[in-house]
Amino acid sequence: MWTKEDLHNLVNTRLRDYLFLVVSNREPYVHNYAGDEIECLVPASGLTVALDPVMRTCGGTWVAHGSGDADRQVVDSQNKVRVPPEDPRYCLKRVWLTREQEDGYYYGFSNEALWPLCHIAYTRPVFNESDWNTYREVNRLFAQTVLEEVGDKKAFVFIQDYHLALLPRFIREGHPNIISAQFWHIPWPNPEAFRICPWQEDILHGLLGNDLLGFHIRYHCNNFLDTVDRALEARVDRERYEVTRGGKRTAVRPFPISVDFEELNARAQLPEVDIEIDRLKDTFGLNGEFIGLGLDRIDYTKGIPERLKALDRLLERYPTYRGRLVFFQVGSPSRTHIGVYKQLNEEVAGLVDDINWKYGQGKWKPIVYLRENVSQLALMALRRMANFCMVTSLHDGMNLVAKEYVASRFDGDGVLILSPFAGAGRELTDALLVNPYAIDHLAETMKKALEMPSSERHRRMRRMREVVQENNIYKWAADIISELTRFEFGD
Ligand code: GDG
């Protein structure tokens, strides 16, 4: 079992002579003004949640876009600030973008083109040439920042996600000896889906500037190799999972991301969580009802309307649950400048309204919708309270919410309803796996979760906890670092 200490030792022995840099779009800590004060927030993002414990252990520098309105106030002359604020362990170096750059690179090409291209959720990608040009410009800007930071030292650079597909090539052009790995946090679709991107060759060429490229599951690795095979002149070795192009090799590997199991398990048992549970019960007038939980960024890939429609179907078919079940939907707003996200927000709010109106009796309403970035403490309390948690992604790289629920259930109770279209569905086979497009089936699965005997709930949860405990975030990081350092040692 990998622990924090093991990872620390691995980093100290293997990366000793190297700078270690993480590069991502989203920063792990955002400084915002709250009146005259400056507050530091942790954004709702799977990527930063997963990497922060790794960086706390490894030290090093994290390069990211400074997006908070008070971010410039707290950095030094090199745009750096030590984080986490309460116990500084590593350095956050901020990259500044203009509004236009953020619009074209982040909202435009990353989230209106690449995100829908890689998620098969039937939202059509928008390919806009000026967004693409801005995406290239911003990837260059990140590359300059990395190259300045590295200078002539030896460095491992660990790049995150689809916002920075061109970065590894730019880095390699500027400093051929940097060893780089990239982790693609979202699915990689099949070549038929990917080929509609007018710049597919540039993106693949960019990504093949890495020594190592990681996906959550083998299926995404296979899709990537197939895409390269169809689109580029390159040698694809399917036995060794490698691509060679221009004499340079890129290894392609699955690394299923995870959570800090021990930390969540310990935090779940803190007395303040019990106090928070009481506070929530009080605030929402709960009185022994069954509790269901959904917790997502509001994104069309997460299957939020499908889940609410299934709840509607459940209450319609089984009136016995009226008055006896409260479903908490936590939805942190995300990418709200984009049209399809605006529509989704309206659709979700509309469904909540309709369902609450249809079934509400006296003080009881079936859905509590918290459309906000909820505190870690409240999230933990909700996970502890929930008889079942629903992860109904239409398509998802991994989905950390599923693993967080499992890691928080130290009591061994609770049922996870999970989509097979999330990467987590491959590992957590003791969840109730259900196709979220099949609303009736989803409703029946909710009933099954509510009526599952305690012995079965505990048996399933125990097995899922073993899986998450063993395949924790430190193993994910250690596997990538071990693989990455092979490029130096040549094993
Ligand atoms: C991408 C991939 C992959 C949610 N609401 C609040 C809040 N959250 C936290 C959750 C969880 C994280 O945000 C969401 O992580 P997911 O993994 O579910 O999804 P994405 O953000 O889409 O992440 C995904 C991930 O990258 C990692 O590789 O698993 O497939 O899409 O940690 O708990 N946190 C707070 N308040 C909220 O209201 N504090």
Coordinates of C-alpha atoms and ligand atoms in Angstrom, one line a residue:
M1 CA 0.0 0.0 0.0
W2 CA 1.5 3.4 -1.0
T3 CA 1.6 6.0 1.7
K4 CA 2.5 9.7 1.7
E5 CA 5.9 8.7 3.3
D6 CA 6.6 6.2 0.5
L7 CA 5.9 8.8 -2.1
H8 CA 8.1 11.2 -0.3
N9 CA 11.0 8.7 -0.2
L10 CA 10.5 7.9 -3.9
V11 CA 10.7 11.6 -4.8
N12 CA 13.7 12.1 -2.6
T13 CA 15.7 9.3 -4.1
R14 CA 14.5 9.4 -7.7
L15 CA 14.0 13.1 -8.3
R16 CA 16.7 14.4 -6.0
D17 CA 18.7 16.2 -8.7
Y18 CA 15.7 17.5 -10.5
L19 CA 13.3 20.3 -10.3
F20 CA 9.8 19.0 -10.2
L21 CA 7.2 21.1 -11.9
V22 CA 3.4 20.5 -12.3
V23 CA 1.7 22.6 -14.9
S24 CA -2.1 23.0 -15.2
N25 CA -4.7 25.5 -16.2
R26 CA -6.5 25.6 -12.9
E27 CA -4.6 26.6 -9.8
P28 CA -5.0 24.7 -6.6
Y29 CA -5.6 27.8 -4.5
V30 CA -7.4 30.9 -5.6
H31 CA -7.1 34.3 -3.8
N32 CA -10.3 36.4 -4.0
Y33 CA -11.4 39.6 -2.4
A34 CA -14.2 39.2 0.2
G35 CA -14.9 42.9 1.0
D36 CA -11.6 44.3 2.2
E37 CA -10.2 41.0 3.2
I38 CA -8.5 38.4 0.9
E39 CA -9.7 34.8 1.2
C40 CA -8.1 31.7 -0.2
L41 CA -10.4 29.1 -1.8
V42 CA -9.9 25.6 -3.1
P43 CA -11.7 25.2 -6.5
A44 CA -14.1 22.4 -7.2
S45 CA -12.0 20.5 -9.6
G46 CA -11.0 16.8 -9.7
L47 CA -7.6 17.6 -11.0
T48 CA -6.5 20.0 -8.2
V49 CA -8.1 17.9 -5.5
A50 CA -6.1 14.9 -6.6
L51 CA -2.7 16.7 -7.1
D52 CA -2.6 18.9 -4.1
P53 CA -1.7 16.1 -1.7
V54 CA 0.9 14.9 -4.1
M55 CA 2.5 18.4 -4.3
R56 CA 2.3 18.7 -0.5
T57 CA 4.4 15.6 -0.3
C58 CA 6.8 16.3 -3.2
G59 CA 7.4 20.0 -2.9
G60 CA 8.3 21.7 -6.1
T61 CA 6.6 24.3 -8.2
W62 CA 3.1 24.3 -9.6
V63 CA 2.6 26.6 -12.6
A64 CA -1.1 27.6 -13.3
H65 CA -3.3 30.4 -14.5
G66 CA -3.9 33.0 -11.8
S67 CA -7.6 33.4 -12.0
G68 CA -8.5 35.0 -8.6
D69 CA -9.2 38.7 -8.4
A70 CA -6.7 39.1 -5.6
D71 CA -4.1 36.6 -7.0
R72 CA -1.8 39.4 -8.0
Q73 CA -1.8 40.9 -4.5
V74 CA -0.3 37.9 -2.8
V75 CA 2.5 36.9 -5.2
D76 CA 6.2 38.0 -5.1
S77 CA 8.2 39.5 -8.0
Q78 CA 8.4 36.1 -9.7
N79 CA 4.6 35.7 -9.5
K80 CA 5.0 33.0 -6.8
V81 CA 3.2 32.3 -3.6
R82 CA 3.8 29.5 -1.1
V83 CA 0.8 27.2 -0.5
P84 CA -1.3 25.9 1.3
P85 CA -1.6 29.2 3.2
E86 CA -2.0 27.5 6.6
D87 CA 1.0 25.2 6.1
P88 CA 3.2 26.2 3.1
R89 CA 4.7 23.1 1.4
Y90 CA 5.2 24.1 -2.2
C91 CA 5.3 27.0 -4.6
L92 CA 2.5 28.2 -6.8
K93 CA 3.7 30.2 -9.8
R94 CA 0.9 32.1 -11.6
V95 CA 0.6 32.8 -15.3
W96 CA -1.5 35.9 -16.2
L97 CA -3.9 35.8 -19.0
T98 CA -5.9 38.6 -20.6
R99 CA -9.7 38.3 -20.7
E100 CA -9.4 37.7 -24.5
Q101 CA -6.9 35.0 -23.9
E102 CA -9.0 33.3 -21.3
D103 CA -12.0 33.5 -23.5
G104 CA -10.4 32.0 -26.6
Y105 CA -8.1 29.4 -24.9
Y106 CA -10.2 28.3 -21.9
Y107 CA -13.9 28.9 -22.7
G108 CA -13.4 28.6 -26.5
F109 CA -11.0 25.9 -27.6
S110 CA -10.6 23.9 -24.4
N111 CA -14.2 23.8 -23.3
E112 CA -16.3 24.4 -26.4
A113 CA -14.1 22.2 -28.7
L114 CA -11.9 19.7 -26.9
W115 CA -14.2 18.9 -23.9
P116 CA -17.3 18.0 -26.0
L117 CA -15.0 16.3 -28.6
C118 CA -13.6 13.9 -26.0
H119 CA -16.8 13.3 -24.1
I120 CA -19.5 11.4 -26.0
A121 CA -22.4 13.2 -24.5
Y122 CA -24.0 14.4 -27.7
T123 CA -23.0 18.0 -27.3
R124 CA -21.5 19.2 -30.6
P125 CA -18.0 20.7 -30.5
V126 CA -17.5 24.2 -31.8
F127 CA -14.3 24.7 -33.8
N128 CA -13.4 28.3 -34.1
E129 CA -10.1 29.3 -35.8
S130 CA -9.5 32.3 -33.6
D131 CA -10.0 30.2 -30.4
W132 CA -7.5 27.8 -31.8
N133 CA -4.9 30.5 -32.4
T134 CA -5.4 31.8 -28.9
Y135 CA -5.1 28.3 -27.5
R136 CA -1.7 28.0 -29.3
E137 CA -0.6 31.5 -28.0
V138 CA -1.5 30.6 -24.4
N139 CA 0.2 27.2 -24.6
R140 CA 3.3 29.1 -25.7
L141 CA 3.0 31.5 -22.8
F142 CA 2.9 28.5 -20.4
A143 CA 5.9 27.0 -22.2
Q144 CA 7.9 30.3 -21.7
T145 CA 7.0 30.3 -18.0
V146 CA 8.2 26.7 -17.6
L147 CA 11.4 27.3 -19.6
E148 CA 12.2 30.4 -17.5
E149 CA 11.6 28.5 -14.3
V150 CA 13.8 25.6 -15.4
G151 CA 16.7 27.6 -16.8
D152 CA 19.5 25.2 -17.5
K153 CA 18.7 22.9 -14.6
K154 CA 17.5 19.3 -15.0
A155 CA 13.7 19.0 -14.6
F156 CA 10.8 16.7 -14.7
V157 CA 7.7 18.5 -15.9
F158 CA 4.3 16.9 -15.2
I159 CA 1.6 18.5 -17.4
Q160 CA -2.1 18.3 -16.7
D161 CA -5.0 17.8 -19.1
Y162 CA -6.5 19.0 -22.3
H163 CA -5.9 22.7 -21.9
L164 CA -2.2 22.2 -22.6
A165 CA -1.9 19.7 -25.5
L166 CA 0.7 21.8 -27.3
L167 CA 2.8 22.6 -24.3
P168 CA 5.0 19.5 -24.3
R169 CA 6.2 20.1 -27.9
F170 CA 7.0 23.7 -27.2
I171 CA 8.9 22.7 -24.1
R172 CA 10.9 20.1 -26.0
E173 CA 11.7 22.6 -28.7
G174 CA 13.0 25.0 -26.1
H175 CA 14.9 22.5 -23.9
P176 CA 15.2 19.0 -25.3
N177 CA 16.5 17.6 -22.0
I178 CA 13.5 18.2 -19.9
I179 CA 11.7 15.0 -19.2
S180 CA 7.9 15.5 -19.5
A181 CA 4.8 13.5 -18.7
Q182 CA 1.2 14.5 -19.3
F183 CA -1.9 13.2 -17.8
W184 CA -5.1 13.5 -19.8
H185 CA -7.9 13.7 -17.2
I186 CA -10.8 13.2 -19.6
P187 CA -11.6 10.3 -21.9
W188 CA -9.9 9.9 -25.3
P189 CA -12.6 9.0 -27.9
N190 CA -12.2 6.7 -30.8
P191 CA -10.5 7.9 -34.1
E192 CA -13.9 8.3 -35.8
A193 CA -15.0 10.8 -33.2
F194 CA -11.6 12.6 -32.9
R195 CA -11.0 13.1 -36.6
I196 CA -13.6 15.8 -36.9
C197 CA -11.2 18.2 -35.2
P198 CA -9.6 20.3 -37.9
W199 CA -6.4 20.5 -36.0
Q200 CA -6.1 16.9 -34.9
E201 CA -2.6 16.4 -36.3
D202 CA -1.3 19.5 -34.4
I203 CA -2.8 18.2 -31.2
L204 CA -1.3 14.7 -31.6
H205 CA 2.0 16.2 -32.6
G206 CA 1.9 18.4 -29.5
L207 CA 1.1 15.5 -27.2
L208 CA 3.8 13.3 -28.7
G209 CA 6.3 15.9 -27.4
N210 CA 5.9 14.0 -24.1
D211 CA 8.1 11.1 -22.9
L212 CA 5.0 9.7 -21.2
L213 CA 1.3 10.2 -21.7
G214 CA -1.2 8.8 -19.2
F215 CA -4.9 8.1 -19.3
H216 CA -7.2 6.8 -16.7
I217 CA -8.0 3.5 -18.4
R218 CA -6.5 1.2 -21.0
Y219 CA -9.4 1.8 -23.3
H220 CA -8.5 5.4 -23.6
C221 CA -4.9 4.5 -24.3
N222 CA -6.1 2.2 -27.1
N223 CA -8.2 4.9 -28.6
F224 CA -5.3 7.3 -28.5
L225 CA -3.0 4.8 -30.3
D226 CA -5.7 4.1 -32.9
T227 CA -6.1 7.9 -33.5
V228 CA -2.3 8.4 -34.0
D229 CA -2.2 5.4 -36.3
R230 CA -5.0 6.8 -38.5
A231 CA -3.9 10.5 -38.4
L232 CA -0.1 10.7 -38.4
E233 CA 3.1 9.2 -39.9
A234 CA 4.3 7.4 -36.8
R235 CA 5.2 3.9 -35.6
V236 CA 2.6 2.6 -33.2
D237 CA 3.8 -0.3 -31.1
R238 CA 0.7 -1.9 -29.5
E239 CA 2.6 -4.5 -27.6
R240 CA 4.7 -2.0 -25.7
Y241 CA 2.2 0.8 -25.8
E242 CA 4.6 3.2 -27.5
V243 CA 4.5 5.7 -30.4
T244 CA 7.7 6.6 -32.2
R245 CA 7.8 9.7 -34.3
G246 CA 10.8 11.6 -35.6
G247 CA 13.0 9.2 -33.7
K248 CA 11.4 10.1 -30.4
R249 CA 9.4 7.7 -28.3
T250 CA 6.3 8.4 -26.2
A251 CA 5.0 5.7 -23.8
V252 CA 1.2 5.6 -23.4
R253 CA 0.0 4.1 -20.1
P254 CA -3.1 3.8 -18.0
F255 CA -2.9 5.3 -14.5
P256 CA -6.3 5.3 -12.7
I257 CA -6.4 8.4 -10.6
S258 CA -7.7 8.3 -7.1
V259 CA -8.2 10.1 -3.8
D260 CA -6.3 10.4 -0.5
F261 CA -8.1 7.5 1.1
E262 CA -6.5 7.7 4.6
E263 CA -7.0 11.4 4.8
L264 CA -10.7 11.3 3.9
N265 CA -11.3 8.3 6.1
A266 CA -9.7 10.2 9.0
R267 CA -11.5 13.4 8.3
A268 CA -14.8 11.6 8.1
Q269 CA -14.4 10.7 11.8
L270 CA -13.7 14.1 13.2
P271 CA -16.2 15.4 15.8
E272 CA -16.9 18.6 13.8
V273 CA -18.4 16.4 11.1
D274 CA -21.0 15.1 13.6
I275 CA -21.7 18.7 14.6
E276 CA -22.1 19.6 10.9
I277 CA -24.5 16.7 10.4
D278 CA -26.7 18.0 13.2
R279 CA -26.5 21.5 11.8
L280 CA -27.7 20.3 8.3
K281 CA -30.5 18.2 9.9
D282 CA -31.6 21.3 11.7
T283 CA -31.3 23.6 8.8
F284 CA -33.3 21.4 6.4
G285 CA -35.7 20.1 9.0
L286 CA -34.7 16.5 8.5
N287 CA -36.4 13.9 10.6
G288 CA -35.1 10.4 9.9
E289 CA -35.8 10.5 6.1
F290 CA -33.6 8.5 3.7
I291 CA -31.0 10.7 2.2
G292 CA -29.7 10.5 -1.4
L293 CA -26.8 12.5 -2.7
G294 CA -25.6 13.9 -6.0
L295 CA -22.5 16.1 -6.1
D296 CA -21.0 17.5 -9.2
R297 CA -19.7 20.5 -11.1
I298 CA -22.8 21.4 -13.1
D299 CA -21.7 19.9 -16.4
Y300 CA -23.7 18.1 -19.1
T301 CA -21.4 15.1 -18.9
K302 CA -22.4 14.3 -15.3
G303 CA -26.0 13.2 -16.1
I304 CA -27.7 15.5 -13.6
P305 CA -31.1 15.8 -15.4
E306 CA -31.2 12.0 -15.9
R307 CA -30.7 11.5 -12.2
L308 CA -33.5 14.0 -11.3
K309 CA -35.8 12.4 -13.8
A310 CA -35.1 9.0 -12.2
L311 CA -36.0 10.4 -8.8
D312 CA -39.3 11.7 -10.3
R313 CA -40.0 8.2 -11.7
L314 CA -39.3 6.6 -8.4
L315 CA -41.7 8.9 -6.5
E316 CA -44.3 8.4 -9.2
R317 CA -44.1 4.6 -9.1
Y318 CA -43.5 4.2 -5.4
P319 CA -45.6 6.8 -3.5
T320 CA -44.5 5.1 -0.3
Y321 CA -41.2 7.1 -0.6
R322 CA -43.0 10.4 -0.7
G323 CA -42.2 12.2 2.5
R324 CA -39.6 9.7 3.4
L325 CA -36.7 10.5 1.0
V326 CA -34.7 13.7 0.6
F327 CA -32.3 14.0 -2.3
F328 CA -29.4 16.5 -1.9
Q329 CA -28.1 17.7 -5.2
V330 CA -24.9 19.8 -4.7
G331 CA -24.0 21.6 -7.9
S332 CA -21.0 23.8 -8.1
P333 CA -21.5 26.3 -11.0
S334 CA -19.0 25.8 -13.7
R335 CA -18.1 27.4 -17.1
T336 CA -21.3 29.5 -16.9
H337 CA -20.2 31.8 -19.7
I338 CA -20.8 29.0 -22.2
G339 CA -24.3 28.8 -23.7
V340 CA -24.8 25.0 -23.2
Y341 CA -23.9 25.4 -19.6
K342 CA -26.4 28.2 -19.1
Q343 CA -29.1 26.0 -20.6
L344 CA -28.1 23.1 -18.4
N345 CA -28.3 25.3 -15.3
E346 CA -31.8 26.3 -16.3
E347 CA -32.8 22.8 -17.1
V348 CA -31.6 21.5 -13.7
A349 CA -33.3 24.4 -11.8
G350 CA -36.5 23.8 -13.8
L351 CA -36.5 20.1 -13.0
V352 CA -35.9 20.7 -9.3
D353 CA -38.7 23.2 -9.2
D354 CA -41.1 20.9 -11.1
I355 CA -40.4 17.8 -9.0
N356 CA -40.6 19.7 -5.7
W357 CA -43.9 21.3 -6.7
K358 CA -45.3 17.9 -7.9
Y359 CA -44.5 16.0 -4.7
G360 CA -43.9 18.5 -2.0
Q361 CA -46.2 18.0 1.1
G362 CA -46.1 20.4 4.0
K363 CA -42.5 21.1 5.0
W364 CA -41.2 18.1 3.0
K365 CA -39.7 18.6 -0.4
P366 CA -38.0 15.7 -2.2
I367 CA -35.0 17.8 -3.5
V368 CA -32.6 20.1 -1.7
Y369 CA -30.6 21.8 -4.4
L370 CA -27.4 23.6 -3.3
R371 CA -26.2 25.4 -6.3
E372 CA -23.0 26.7 -4.8
N373 CA -19.4 25.7 -4.0
V374 CA -20.1 23.9 -0.7
S375 CA -17.5 23.7 2.0
Q376 CA -15.4 20.5 2.4
L377 CA -16.9 20.1 5.9
A378 CA -20.5 20.1 4.6
L379 CA -19.6 17.8 1.7
M380 CA -18.2 15.3 4.2
A381 CA -21.3 15.5 6.4
L382 CA -23.5 14.9 3.4
R383 CA -21.4 11.9 2.3
R384 CA -21.7 10.5 5.8
M385 CA -25.5 11.1 5.9
A386 CA -26.3 9.7 2.5
N387 CA -27.9 6.3 2.3
F388 CA -26.9 6.3 -1.3
C389 CA -24.8 8.4 -3.6
M390 CA -25.5 8.8 -7.3
V391 CA -22.8 9.2 -9.9
T392 CA -24.6 9.1 -13.2
S393 CA -22.0 10.4 -15.7
L394 CA -22.9 10.1 -19.4
H395 CA -19.1 9.9 -19.9
D396 CA -16.4 10.7 -17.4
G397 CA -12.6 10.1 -17.3
M398 CA -12.6 8.7 -13.8
N399 CA -15.0 10.6 -11.4
L400 CA -13.5 11.3 -8.0
V401 CA -16.9 11.9 -6.3
A402 CA -17.5 8.1 -6.4
K403 CA -14.2 7.4 -4.7
E404 CA -14.6 10.2 -2.1
Y405 CA -18.0 8.7 -1.1
V406 CA -16.4 5.3 -0.6
A407 CA -13.4 6.6 1.3
S408 CA -15.6 8.6 3.6
R409 CA -17.8 5.7 4.7
F410 CA -15.6 4.4 7.6
D411 CA -18.8 2.9 9.0
G412 CA -18.9 0.5 6.0
D413 CA -22.4 1.5 5.1
G414 CA -24.0 3.4 2.1
V415 CA -24.7 2.4 -1.5
L416 CA -23.0 3.8 -4.5
I417 CA -25.0 4.0 -7.7
L418 CA -22.5 4.3 -10.5
S419 CA -22.4 4.8 -14.3
P420 CA -20.4 2.3 -16.3
F421 CA -19.4 5.2 -18.5
A422 CA -17.2 6.7 -15.8
G423 CA -13.7 5.3 -15.5
A424 CA -14.5 4.5 -11.8
G425 CA -17.0 1.9 -13.1
R426 CA -14.1 -0.3 -14.1
E427 CA -12.7 -0.4 -10.6
L428 CA -15.7 -0.2 -8.3
T429 CA -17.6 -3.2 -9.6
D430 CA -19.4 -3.6 -6.2
A431 CA -21.3 -0.4 -6.9
L432 CA -24.8 -0.7 -8.4
L433 CA -23.7 -0.1 -12.0
V434 CA -26.5 1.4 -14.2
N435 CA -26.8 3.0 -17.5
P436 CA -27.9 6.7 -16.8
Y437 CA -29.7 7.0 -20.1
A438 CA -32.1 4.2 -19.0
I439 CA -34.3 6.4 -16.6
D440 CA -36.7 3.5 -15.5
H441 CA -33.8 1.3 -14.7
L442 CA -32.1 4.1 -12.8
A443 CA -35.3 4.6 -10.8
E444 CA -35.5 0.9 -10.0
T445 CA -31.8 1.0 -9.0
M446 CA -32.6 3.8 -6.5
K447 CA -35.3 1.6 -5.0
K448 CA -32.8 -1.3 -4.8
A449 CA -30.3 0.9 -3.0
L450 CA -33.0 2.0 -0.5
E451 CA -34.1 -1.5 0.1
M452 CA -30.7 -3.3 0.1
P453 CA -30.2 -5.4 3.3
S454 CA -27.6 -4.0 5.6
S455 CA -25.4 -7.1 5.2
E456 CA -25.2 -6.6 1.4
R457 CA -24.5 -2.9 1.8
H458 CA -21.6 -3.6 4.1
R459 CA -20.2 -6.4 2.0
R460 CA -20.2 -4.2 -1.1
M461 CA -18.8 -1.2 0.6
R462 CA -16.1 -3.2 2.3
R463 CA -14.8 -4.4 -1.1
M464 CA -15.0 -1.0 -2.7
R465 CA -13.1 0.5 0.3
E466 CA -10.3 -2.1 -0.2
V467 CA -10.0 -1.1 -3.9
V468 CA -9.8 2.6 -3.1
Q469 CA -7.5 2.2 -0.1
E470 CA -5.0 0.1 -2.2
N471 CA -5.2 2.2 -5.4
N472 CA -4.9 5.6 -3.7
I473 CA -3.6 8.9 -5.0
Y474 CA -0.1 8.2 -3.8
K475 CA 0.0 5.0 -5.8
W476 CA -1.2 7.0 -8.9
A477 CA 1.6 9.6 -8.4
A478 CA 4.2 7.0 -7.6
D479 CA 3.4 4.9 -10.6
I480 CA 3.7 7.9 -12.9
I481 CA 7.0 9.2 -11.3
S482 CA 8.5 5.7 -11.4
E483 CA 7.6 5.4 -15.1
L484 CA 8.9 8.9 -15.8
T485 CA 12.2 8.4 -14.1
R486 CA 12.8 5.3 -16.3
F487 CA 13.5 7.8 -19.1
E488 CA 16.5 9.0 -17.2
F489 CA 17.7 5.7 -15.9
G490 CA 16.8 3.8 -19.1
D491 CA 15.4 0.7 -17.4
Ligands
GDG1 C1 -11.9 15.8 -14.2 C2 -12.5 14.7 -15.0 C3 -11.5 13.0 -13.4 C4 -17.7 19.2 -6.5 N1 -18.6 20.1 -6.0 C5 -17.9 20.7 -5.0 C6 -16.7 20.2 -4.9 N2 -16.6 19.2 -5.8 C7 -15.4 18.4 -5.9 C8 -15.7 16.9 -5.8 C9 -14.5 16.3 -6.5 C10 -14.3 17.3 -7.7 O1 -14.9 18.5 -7.3 C11 -14.9 16.8 -9.0 O2 -14.1 15.8 -9.5 P1 -14.6 14.8 -10.6 O3 -13.5 13.7 -10.8 O4 -15.9 14.2 -10.2 O5 -14.8 15.6 -11.9 P2 -14.1 16.8 -12.8 O6 -14.0 18.0 -12.1 O7 -14.9 16.8 -14.1 O8 -12.6 16.2 -13.1 C12 -12.8 13.5 -14.1 C13 -10.9 14.2 -12.7 O9 -10.7 15.3 -13.6 C14 -9.5 13.8 -12.1 O10 -8.7 13.3 -13.1 O11 -11.9 12.1 -12.3 O12 -13.3 12.4 -14.9 O13 -13.7 15.1 -15.7 O14 -13.3 16.2 -5.8 O15 -15.7 16.6 -4.4 N3 -15.8 20.6 -3.9 C15 -16.2 21.6 -3.1 N4 -17.4 22.2 -3.2 C16 -18.3 21.8 -4.1 O16 -19.4 22.3 -4.2 N5 -15.3 22.0 -2.2

